[in-house]
Short mmCIF file of C-alpha atoms and ligand atoms in Angstrom, two decimals:
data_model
loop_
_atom_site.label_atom_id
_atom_site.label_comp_id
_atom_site.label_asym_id
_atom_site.label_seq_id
_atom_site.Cartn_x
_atom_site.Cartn_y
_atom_site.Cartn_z
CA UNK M 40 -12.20 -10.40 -26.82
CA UNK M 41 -8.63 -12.10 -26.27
CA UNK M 42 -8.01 -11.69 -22.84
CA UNK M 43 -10.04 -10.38 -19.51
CA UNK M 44 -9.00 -8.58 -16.94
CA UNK M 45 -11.07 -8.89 -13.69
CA UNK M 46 -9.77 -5.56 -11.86
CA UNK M 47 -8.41 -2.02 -13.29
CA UNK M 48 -5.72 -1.39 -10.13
CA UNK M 49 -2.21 -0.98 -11.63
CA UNK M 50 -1.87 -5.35 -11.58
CA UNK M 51 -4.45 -5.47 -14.15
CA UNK M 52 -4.08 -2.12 -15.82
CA UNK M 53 -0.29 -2.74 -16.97
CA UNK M 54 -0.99 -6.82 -18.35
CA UNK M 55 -4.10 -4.78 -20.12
CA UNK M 56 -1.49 -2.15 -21.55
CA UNK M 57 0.75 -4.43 -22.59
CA UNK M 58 -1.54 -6.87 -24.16
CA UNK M 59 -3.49 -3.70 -25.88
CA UNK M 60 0.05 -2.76 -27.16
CA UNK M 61 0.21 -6.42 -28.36
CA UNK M 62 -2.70 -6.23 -30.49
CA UNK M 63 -4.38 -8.22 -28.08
CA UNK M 64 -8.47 -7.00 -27.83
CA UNK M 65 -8.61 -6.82 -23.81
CA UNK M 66 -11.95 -6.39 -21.70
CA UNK M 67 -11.20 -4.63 -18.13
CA UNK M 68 -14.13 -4.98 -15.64
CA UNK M 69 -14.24 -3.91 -12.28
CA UNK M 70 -16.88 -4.00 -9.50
CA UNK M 71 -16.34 -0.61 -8.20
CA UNK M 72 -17.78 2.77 -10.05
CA UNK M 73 -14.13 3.85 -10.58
CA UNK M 74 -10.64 2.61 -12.50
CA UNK M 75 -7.87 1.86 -10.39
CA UNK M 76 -8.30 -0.43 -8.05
CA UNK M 77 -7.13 1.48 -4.03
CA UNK M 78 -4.78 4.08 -6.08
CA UNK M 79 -8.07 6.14 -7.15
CA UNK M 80 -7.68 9.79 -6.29
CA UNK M 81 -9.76 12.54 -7.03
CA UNK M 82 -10.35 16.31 -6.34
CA UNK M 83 -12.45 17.09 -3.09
CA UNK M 84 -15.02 19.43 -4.69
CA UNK M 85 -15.26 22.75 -2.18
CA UNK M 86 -11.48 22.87 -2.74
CA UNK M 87 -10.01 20.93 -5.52
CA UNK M 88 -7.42 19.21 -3.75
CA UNK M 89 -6.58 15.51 -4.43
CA UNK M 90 -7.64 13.00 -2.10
CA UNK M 91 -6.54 9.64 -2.20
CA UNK M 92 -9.45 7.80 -1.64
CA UNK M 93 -8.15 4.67 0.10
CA UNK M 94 -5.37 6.22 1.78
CA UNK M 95 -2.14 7.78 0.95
CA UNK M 96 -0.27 5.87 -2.20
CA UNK M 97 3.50 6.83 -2.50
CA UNK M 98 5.27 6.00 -5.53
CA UNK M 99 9.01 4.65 -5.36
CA UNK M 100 11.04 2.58 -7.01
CA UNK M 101 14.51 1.36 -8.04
CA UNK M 102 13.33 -1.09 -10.52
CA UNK M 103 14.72 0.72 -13.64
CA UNK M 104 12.43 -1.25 -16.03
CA UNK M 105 9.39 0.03 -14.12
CA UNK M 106 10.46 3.57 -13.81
CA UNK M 107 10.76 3.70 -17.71
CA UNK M 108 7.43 2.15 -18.12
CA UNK M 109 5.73 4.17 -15.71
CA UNK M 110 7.11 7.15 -17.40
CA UNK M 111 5.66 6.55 -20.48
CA UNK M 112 1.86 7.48 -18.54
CA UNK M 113 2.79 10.65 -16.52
CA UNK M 114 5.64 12.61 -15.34
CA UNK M 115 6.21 12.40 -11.55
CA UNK M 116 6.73 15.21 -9.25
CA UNK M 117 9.85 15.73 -6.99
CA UNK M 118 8.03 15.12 -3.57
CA UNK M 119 9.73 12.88 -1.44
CA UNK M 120 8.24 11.15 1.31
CA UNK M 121 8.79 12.23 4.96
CA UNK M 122 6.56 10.87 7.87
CA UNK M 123 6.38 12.55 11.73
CA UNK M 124 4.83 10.70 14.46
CA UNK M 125 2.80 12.40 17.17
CA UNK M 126 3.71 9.88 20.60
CA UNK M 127 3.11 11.55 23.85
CA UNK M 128 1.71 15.07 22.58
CA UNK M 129 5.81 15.12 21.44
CA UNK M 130 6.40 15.00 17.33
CA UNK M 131 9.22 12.73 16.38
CA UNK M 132 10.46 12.12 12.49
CA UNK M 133 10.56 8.54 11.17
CA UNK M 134 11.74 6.01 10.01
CA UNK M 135 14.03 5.69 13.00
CA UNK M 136 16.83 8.06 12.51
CA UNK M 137 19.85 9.36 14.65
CA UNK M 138 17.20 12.59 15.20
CA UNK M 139 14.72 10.04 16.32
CA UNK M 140 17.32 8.50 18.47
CA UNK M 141 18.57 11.35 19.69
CA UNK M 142 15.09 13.25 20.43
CA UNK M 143 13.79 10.48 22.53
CA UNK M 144 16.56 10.19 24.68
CA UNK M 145 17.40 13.99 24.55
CA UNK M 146 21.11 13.78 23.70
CA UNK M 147 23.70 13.96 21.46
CA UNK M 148 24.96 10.47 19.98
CA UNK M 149 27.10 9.67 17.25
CA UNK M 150 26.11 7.24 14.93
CA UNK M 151 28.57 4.65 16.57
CA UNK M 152 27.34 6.02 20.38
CA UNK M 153 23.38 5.33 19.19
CA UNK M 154 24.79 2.13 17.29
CA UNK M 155 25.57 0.87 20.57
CA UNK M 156 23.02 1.87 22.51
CA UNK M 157 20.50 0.06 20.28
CA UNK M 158 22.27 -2.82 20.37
CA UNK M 159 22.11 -3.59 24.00
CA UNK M 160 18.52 -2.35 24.04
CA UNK M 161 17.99 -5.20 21.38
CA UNK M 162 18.60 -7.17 24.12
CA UNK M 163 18.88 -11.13 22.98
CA UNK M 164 17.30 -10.46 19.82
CA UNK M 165 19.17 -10.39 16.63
CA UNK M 166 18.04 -9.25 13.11
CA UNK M 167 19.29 -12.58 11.83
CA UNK M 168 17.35 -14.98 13.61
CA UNK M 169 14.40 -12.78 14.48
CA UNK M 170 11.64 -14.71 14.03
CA UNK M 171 8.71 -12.11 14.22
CA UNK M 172 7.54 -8.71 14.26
CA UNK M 173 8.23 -7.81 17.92
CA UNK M 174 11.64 -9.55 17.39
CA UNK M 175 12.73 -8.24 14.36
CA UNK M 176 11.41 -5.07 15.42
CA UNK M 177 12.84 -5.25 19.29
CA UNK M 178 16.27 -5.95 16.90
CA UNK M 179 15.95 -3.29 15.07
CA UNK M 180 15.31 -0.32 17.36
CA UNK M 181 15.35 -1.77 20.60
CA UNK M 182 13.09 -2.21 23.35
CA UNK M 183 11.93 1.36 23.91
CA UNK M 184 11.68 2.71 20.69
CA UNK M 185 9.80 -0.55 19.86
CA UNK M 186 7.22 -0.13 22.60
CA UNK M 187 6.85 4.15 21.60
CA UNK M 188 6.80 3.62 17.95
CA UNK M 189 5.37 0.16 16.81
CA UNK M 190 4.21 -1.60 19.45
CA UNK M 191 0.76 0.20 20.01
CA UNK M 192 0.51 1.27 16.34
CA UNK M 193 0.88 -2.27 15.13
CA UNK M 194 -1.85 -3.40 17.52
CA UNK M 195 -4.02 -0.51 16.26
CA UNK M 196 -3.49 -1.47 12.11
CA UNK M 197 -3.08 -5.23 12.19
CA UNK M 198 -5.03 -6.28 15.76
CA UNK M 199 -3.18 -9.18 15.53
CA UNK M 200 -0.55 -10.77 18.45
CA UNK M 201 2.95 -9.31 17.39
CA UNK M 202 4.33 -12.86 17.72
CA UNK M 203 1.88 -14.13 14.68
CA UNK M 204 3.14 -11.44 11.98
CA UNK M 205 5.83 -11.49 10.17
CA UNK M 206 9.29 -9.93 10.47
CA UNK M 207 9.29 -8.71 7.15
CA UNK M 208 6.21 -5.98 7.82
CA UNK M 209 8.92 -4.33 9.96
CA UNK M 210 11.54 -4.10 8.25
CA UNK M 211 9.87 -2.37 5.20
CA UNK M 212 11.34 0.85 7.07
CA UNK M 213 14.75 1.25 7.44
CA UNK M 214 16.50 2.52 10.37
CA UNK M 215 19.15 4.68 9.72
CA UNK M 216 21.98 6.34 12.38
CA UNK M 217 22.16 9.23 10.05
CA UNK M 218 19.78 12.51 9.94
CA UNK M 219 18.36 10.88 7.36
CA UNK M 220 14.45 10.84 7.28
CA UNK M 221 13.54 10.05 3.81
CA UNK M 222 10.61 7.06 4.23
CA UNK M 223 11.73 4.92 1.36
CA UNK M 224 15.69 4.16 -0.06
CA UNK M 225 14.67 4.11 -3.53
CA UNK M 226 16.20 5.52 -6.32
CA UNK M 227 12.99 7.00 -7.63
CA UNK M 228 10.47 8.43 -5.87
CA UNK M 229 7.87 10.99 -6.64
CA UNK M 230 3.87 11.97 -7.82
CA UNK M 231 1.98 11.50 -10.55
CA UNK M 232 1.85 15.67 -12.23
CA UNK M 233 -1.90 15.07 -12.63
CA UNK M 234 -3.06 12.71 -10.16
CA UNK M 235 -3.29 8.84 -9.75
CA UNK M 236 -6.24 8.86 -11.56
CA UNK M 237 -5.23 10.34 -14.74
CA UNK M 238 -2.34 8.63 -14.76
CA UNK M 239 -4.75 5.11 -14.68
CA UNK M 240 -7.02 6.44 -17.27
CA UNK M 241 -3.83 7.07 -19.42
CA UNK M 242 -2.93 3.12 -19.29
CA UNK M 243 -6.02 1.60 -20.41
CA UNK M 244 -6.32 4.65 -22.94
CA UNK M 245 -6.06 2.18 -26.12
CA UNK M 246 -8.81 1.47 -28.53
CA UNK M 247 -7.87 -2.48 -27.92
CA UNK M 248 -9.02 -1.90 -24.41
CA UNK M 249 -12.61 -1.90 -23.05
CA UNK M 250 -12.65 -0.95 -19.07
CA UNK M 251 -16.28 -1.79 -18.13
CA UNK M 252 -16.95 -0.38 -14.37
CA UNK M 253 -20.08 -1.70 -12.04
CA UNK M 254 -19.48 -5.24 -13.23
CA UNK M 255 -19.28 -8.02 -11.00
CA UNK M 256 -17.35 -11.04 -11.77
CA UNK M 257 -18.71 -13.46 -9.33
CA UNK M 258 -22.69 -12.05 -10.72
CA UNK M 259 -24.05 -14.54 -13.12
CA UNK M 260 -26.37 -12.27 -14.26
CA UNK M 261 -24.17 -10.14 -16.16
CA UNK M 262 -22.40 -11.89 -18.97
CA UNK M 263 -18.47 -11.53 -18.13
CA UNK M 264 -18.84 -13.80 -14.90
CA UNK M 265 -16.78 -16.60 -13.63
CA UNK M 266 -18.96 -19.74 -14.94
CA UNK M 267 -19.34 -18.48 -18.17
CA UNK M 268 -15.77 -18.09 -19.36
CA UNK M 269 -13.34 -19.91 -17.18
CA UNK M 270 -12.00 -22.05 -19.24
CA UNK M 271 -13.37 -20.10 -22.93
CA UNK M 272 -10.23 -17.56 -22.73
CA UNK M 273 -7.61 -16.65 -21.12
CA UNK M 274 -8.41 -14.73 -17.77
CA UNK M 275 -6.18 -12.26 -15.58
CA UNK M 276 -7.86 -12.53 -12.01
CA UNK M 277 -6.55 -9.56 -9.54
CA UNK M 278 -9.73 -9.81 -6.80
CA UNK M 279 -9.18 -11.89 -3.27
CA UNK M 280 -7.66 -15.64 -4.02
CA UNK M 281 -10.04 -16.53 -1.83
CA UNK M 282 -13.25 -14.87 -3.01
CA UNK M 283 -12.64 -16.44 -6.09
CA UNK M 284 -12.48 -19.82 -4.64
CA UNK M 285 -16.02 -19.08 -2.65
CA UNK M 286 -13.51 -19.36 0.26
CA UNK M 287 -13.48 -23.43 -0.16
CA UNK M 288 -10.26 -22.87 1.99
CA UNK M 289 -11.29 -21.06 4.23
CA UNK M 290 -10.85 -17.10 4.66
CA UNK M 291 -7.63 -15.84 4.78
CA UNK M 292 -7.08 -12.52 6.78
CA UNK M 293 -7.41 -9.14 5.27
CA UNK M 294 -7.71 -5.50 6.89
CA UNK M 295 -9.43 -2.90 5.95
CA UNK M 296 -9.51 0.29 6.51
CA UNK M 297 -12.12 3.29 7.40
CA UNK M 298 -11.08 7.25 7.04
CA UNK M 299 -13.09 9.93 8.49
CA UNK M 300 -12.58 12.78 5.92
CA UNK M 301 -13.02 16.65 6.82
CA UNK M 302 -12.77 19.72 5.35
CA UNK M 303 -11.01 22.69 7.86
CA UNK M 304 -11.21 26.30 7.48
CA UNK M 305 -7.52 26.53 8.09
CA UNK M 306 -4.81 26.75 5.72
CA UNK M 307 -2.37 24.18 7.36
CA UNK M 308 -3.98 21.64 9.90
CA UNK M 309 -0.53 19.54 10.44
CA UNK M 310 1.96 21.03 8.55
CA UNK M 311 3.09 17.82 6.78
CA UNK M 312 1.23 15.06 4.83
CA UNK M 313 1.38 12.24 7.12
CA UNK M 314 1.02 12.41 11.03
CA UNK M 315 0.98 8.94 12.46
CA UNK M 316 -0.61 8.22 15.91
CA UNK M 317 1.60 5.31 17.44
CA UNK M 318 -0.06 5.69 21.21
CA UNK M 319 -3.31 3.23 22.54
CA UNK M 320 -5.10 6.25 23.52
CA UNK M 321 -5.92 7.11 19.89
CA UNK M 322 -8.29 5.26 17.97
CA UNK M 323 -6.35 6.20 14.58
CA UNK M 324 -3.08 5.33 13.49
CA UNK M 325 -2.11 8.49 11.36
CA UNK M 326 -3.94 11.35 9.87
CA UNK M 327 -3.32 12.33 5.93
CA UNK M 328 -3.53 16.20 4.94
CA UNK M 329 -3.51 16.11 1.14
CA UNK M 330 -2.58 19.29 0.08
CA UNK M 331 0.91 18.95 1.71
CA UNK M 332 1.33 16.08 -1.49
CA UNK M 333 1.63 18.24 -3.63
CA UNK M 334 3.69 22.05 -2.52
CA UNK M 335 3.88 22.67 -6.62
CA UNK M 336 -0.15 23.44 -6.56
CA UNK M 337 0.37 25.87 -4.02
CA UNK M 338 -1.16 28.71 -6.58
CA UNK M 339 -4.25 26.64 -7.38
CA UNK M 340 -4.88 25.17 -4.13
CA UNK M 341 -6.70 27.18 -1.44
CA UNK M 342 -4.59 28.49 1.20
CA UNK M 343 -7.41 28.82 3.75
CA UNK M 344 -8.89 25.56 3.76
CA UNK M 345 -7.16 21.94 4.19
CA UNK M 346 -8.40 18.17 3.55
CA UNK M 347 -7.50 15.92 6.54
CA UNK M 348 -8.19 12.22 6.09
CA UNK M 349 -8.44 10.08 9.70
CA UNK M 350 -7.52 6.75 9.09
CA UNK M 351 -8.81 3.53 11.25
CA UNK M 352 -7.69 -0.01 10.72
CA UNK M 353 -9.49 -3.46 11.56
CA UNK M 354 -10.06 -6.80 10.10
CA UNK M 355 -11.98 -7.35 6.60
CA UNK M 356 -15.51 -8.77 6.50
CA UNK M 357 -16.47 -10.57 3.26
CA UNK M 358 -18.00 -7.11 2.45
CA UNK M 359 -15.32 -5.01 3.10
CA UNK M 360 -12.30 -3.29 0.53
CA UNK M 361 -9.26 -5.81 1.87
CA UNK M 362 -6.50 -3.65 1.81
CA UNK M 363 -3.96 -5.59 3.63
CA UNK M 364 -3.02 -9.33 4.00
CA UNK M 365 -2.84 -9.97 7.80
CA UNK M 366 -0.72 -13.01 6.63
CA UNK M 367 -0.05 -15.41 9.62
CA UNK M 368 0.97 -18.79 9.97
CA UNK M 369 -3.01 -20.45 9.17
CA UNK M 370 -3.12 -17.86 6.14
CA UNK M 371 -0.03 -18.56 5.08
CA UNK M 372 -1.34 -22.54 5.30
CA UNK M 373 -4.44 -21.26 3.71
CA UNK M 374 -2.55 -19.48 0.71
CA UNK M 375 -1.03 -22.31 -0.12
CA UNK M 376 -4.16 -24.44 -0.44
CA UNK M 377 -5.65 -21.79 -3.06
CA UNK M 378 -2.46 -21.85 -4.66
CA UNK M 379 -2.85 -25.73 -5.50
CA UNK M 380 -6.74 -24.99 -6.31
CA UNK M 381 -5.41 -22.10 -8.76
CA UNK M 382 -3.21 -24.82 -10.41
CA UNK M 383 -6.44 -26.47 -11.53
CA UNK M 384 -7.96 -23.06 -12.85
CA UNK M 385 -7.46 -23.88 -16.71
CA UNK M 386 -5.89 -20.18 -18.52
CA UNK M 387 -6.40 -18.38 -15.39
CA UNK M 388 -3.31 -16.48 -13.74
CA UNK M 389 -3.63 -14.92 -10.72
CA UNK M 390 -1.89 -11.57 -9.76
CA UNK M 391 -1.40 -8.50 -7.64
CA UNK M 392 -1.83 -7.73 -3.72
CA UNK M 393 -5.20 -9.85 -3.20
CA UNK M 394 -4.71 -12.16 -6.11
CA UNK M 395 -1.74 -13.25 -4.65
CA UNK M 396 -2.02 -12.76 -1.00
CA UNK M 397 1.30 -10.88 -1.11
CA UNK M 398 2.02 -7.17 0.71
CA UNK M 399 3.00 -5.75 -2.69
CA UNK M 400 3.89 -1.53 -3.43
CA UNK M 401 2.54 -0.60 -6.34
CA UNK M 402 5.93 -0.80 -8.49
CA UNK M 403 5.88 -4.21 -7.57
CA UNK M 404 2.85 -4.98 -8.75
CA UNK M 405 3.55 -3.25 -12.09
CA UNK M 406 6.94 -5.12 -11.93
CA UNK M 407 5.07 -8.18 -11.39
CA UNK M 408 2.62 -7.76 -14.18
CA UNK M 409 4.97 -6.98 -16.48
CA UNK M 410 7.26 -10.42 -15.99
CA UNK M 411 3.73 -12.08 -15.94
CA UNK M 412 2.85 -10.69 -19.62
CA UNK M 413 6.48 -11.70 -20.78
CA UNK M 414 6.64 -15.35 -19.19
CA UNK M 415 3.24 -16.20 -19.65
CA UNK M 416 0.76 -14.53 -21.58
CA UNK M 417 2.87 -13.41 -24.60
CA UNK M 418 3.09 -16.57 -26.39
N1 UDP W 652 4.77 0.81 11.79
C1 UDP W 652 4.70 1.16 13.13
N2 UDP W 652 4.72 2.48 13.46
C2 UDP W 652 4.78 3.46 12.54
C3 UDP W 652 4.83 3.12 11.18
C4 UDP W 652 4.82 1.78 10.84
O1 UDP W 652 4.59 0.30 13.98
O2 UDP W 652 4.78 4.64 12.92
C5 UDP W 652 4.75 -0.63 11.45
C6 UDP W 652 3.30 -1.11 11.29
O3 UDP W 652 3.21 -2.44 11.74
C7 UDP W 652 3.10 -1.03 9.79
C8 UDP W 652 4.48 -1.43 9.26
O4 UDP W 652 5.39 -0.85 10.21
O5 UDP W 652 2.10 -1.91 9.35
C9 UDP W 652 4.81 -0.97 7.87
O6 UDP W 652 4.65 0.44 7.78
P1 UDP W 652 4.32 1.16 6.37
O7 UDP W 652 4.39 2.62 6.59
O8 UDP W 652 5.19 0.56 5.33
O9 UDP W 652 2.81 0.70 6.15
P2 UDP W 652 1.74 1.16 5.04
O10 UDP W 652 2.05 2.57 4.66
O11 UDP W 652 1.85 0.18 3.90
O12 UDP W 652 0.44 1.04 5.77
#
């Protein structure tokens, strides 16, 4: 063995590709039963249709250097993303559009009319010096919109005072004063033909890769653990920073997240694949119906049955799946404690969302893998 990889999501997947491709020998392990870290899907067995397992993954991107390499494991389909959200028992399409706009204050506006009107509903906050999520967001939509469309859901997914997250959460949507209600601005967007899963199995299929599931890093009893080669070769560590440090820093804030899964006797529950909740009253912030993913298995997909997929947020316990980091001003003190600690972790490198404590999609932690292998594990 040349290299370990402690995690098969699509961080350590691509630095095990690309070493594999090397010539490198490369051991995979993973504590879970299954490759691919949240992006697992697989079929729901009464009806066949792909569930994501940890909640709906989207694939964009307009880095051209991933969209090549990604192509090289599976085709993509031409879905592109659209969300609704249900506030008030009325439907309204995101990311803020001029429909949105123009829906929730039942009228007409031009772009420059809505422009305007946002603006003074913005109030005294500006984009440019916005210096959290209810400011950037206020900013960006203004003070209604904010308090219909974020305000409540953000409680419900992060649980965390608006004032203590950061700006940047929010402004992963765009707001647009056109008709426009495409979630993401990327140049490429679509799904994997065969599913998420297949797609992972296709990356570490190499015979210099070994993907070893049900194996524990941090278990001494098994032989690929922590104590007994940190420091022997060189290690690729994609779990919680601060897991791996026994959380000598302290714990840094994660959320997780619980679904409630069913399988209805109709043939369209929602009529779209995402639904999201944005009001107090509801305990979940959006419900996924799966088949809507993917309109091209129409034929083979049952057309009088449906998967929905509730989803419920709340902060991490040690045993949880984190999902998401909560990122505040303490973790953000805390991060950069483990990054110092990590600087002392001889021929370890740390990478993807928990590794690094960082809110990454999954083309940028594929991007970020693949600049990792170049800069510093090629040599
Ligand atoms: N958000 C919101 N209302 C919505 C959708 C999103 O308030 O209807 C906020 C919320 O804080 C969320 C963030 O915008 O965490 C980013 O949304 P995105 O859809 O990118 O989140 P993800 O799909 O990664 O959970």
């Amino acid at each position: 063995m040349d290299l370990l990889v402690v995690g098969s999501g699509f961080f350590g997947l691509t630095i095990a590709e690309r070493a594999a491709a090397a010539g490198r020998k490369v051991t995979v392990i993973d504590r879970r039963h299954h490759i691919g870290g949240n992006a697992y899907s697989e079929n729901e067995p009464t009806t066949g249709i792909e569930v994501h397992r940890y909640g709906a993954h989207l694939f964009h991107t307009s880095n051209e250097k991933v969209w090549e390499y990604v192509n090289r494991f599976t085709t993509f389909t031409s879905y592109v993303h659209r969300v609704y959200t249900n506030h008030s028992g009325v439907v309204y399409p995101l990311p803020v559009n001029l429909g949105t706009i123009n829906q929730f204050f039942q009228a007409a506006y031009s772009p420059d009319q809505a422009r305007a009107l946002i603006r003074e509903q913005a109030g005294e906050f500006d984009v440019r010096t916005a210096q959290n999520f209810e400011e950037k967001g206020i900013a960006l939509v203004g003070r209604p919109l904010f308090e219909a469309f974020f305000r409540d859901y953000t409680a419900k997914q992060w649980q965390t005072d608006p004032h203590k997250l950061s700006g940047d959460i929010v402004s992963r949507l765009p707001v647009r004063y056109t008709y426009d209600n495409r979630y993401f601005n990327d140049t490429h967007e679509g799904l994997p033909t065969d599913g998420y899963t297949a797609w992972l199995e296709r990356m570490a299929d190499h015979p210099n890769i070994d993907v070893k599931l049900s194996v524990d890093f941090f278990d001494a009893s098994q032989p690929l653990n922590r104590k007994a080669l940190v420091g022997q070769l060189p290690i690729v560590y994609t779990g919680p920073v601060d897991r791996y440090f026994d959380y000598a820093e302290g714990a840094l804030g994660w959320r997780t997240l619980d679904f409630e899964e069913e399988v209805l006797d109709v043939g369209d529950f929602q009529g779209t694949s995402v639904m999201n909740y944005p009001d107090a009253d509801v305990p979940y912030t959006r419900i996924h119906e799966f088949k809507h993913f993917h309109p091209e298995r129409a034929e083979v997909y049952p057309d009088d049955k449906t998967v929905v997929m509730r989803e419920f947020s709340r902060f991490a316990e040690r045993s949880d799946e984190p999902y998401y980091p909560v990122n505040t001003e303490d973790d953000r003190a805390g991060l950069l404690a483990y990054r110092e600690l990590a600087k002392g972790e001889k021929d370890v490198f740390f990478g993807g969302r928990l590794g690094t404590y960082k809110y990454l999609d999954m083309h940028m932690a594929i991007g970020s893998a693949l600049t990792m292998w170049q800069n510093e594990l090629n040599g």
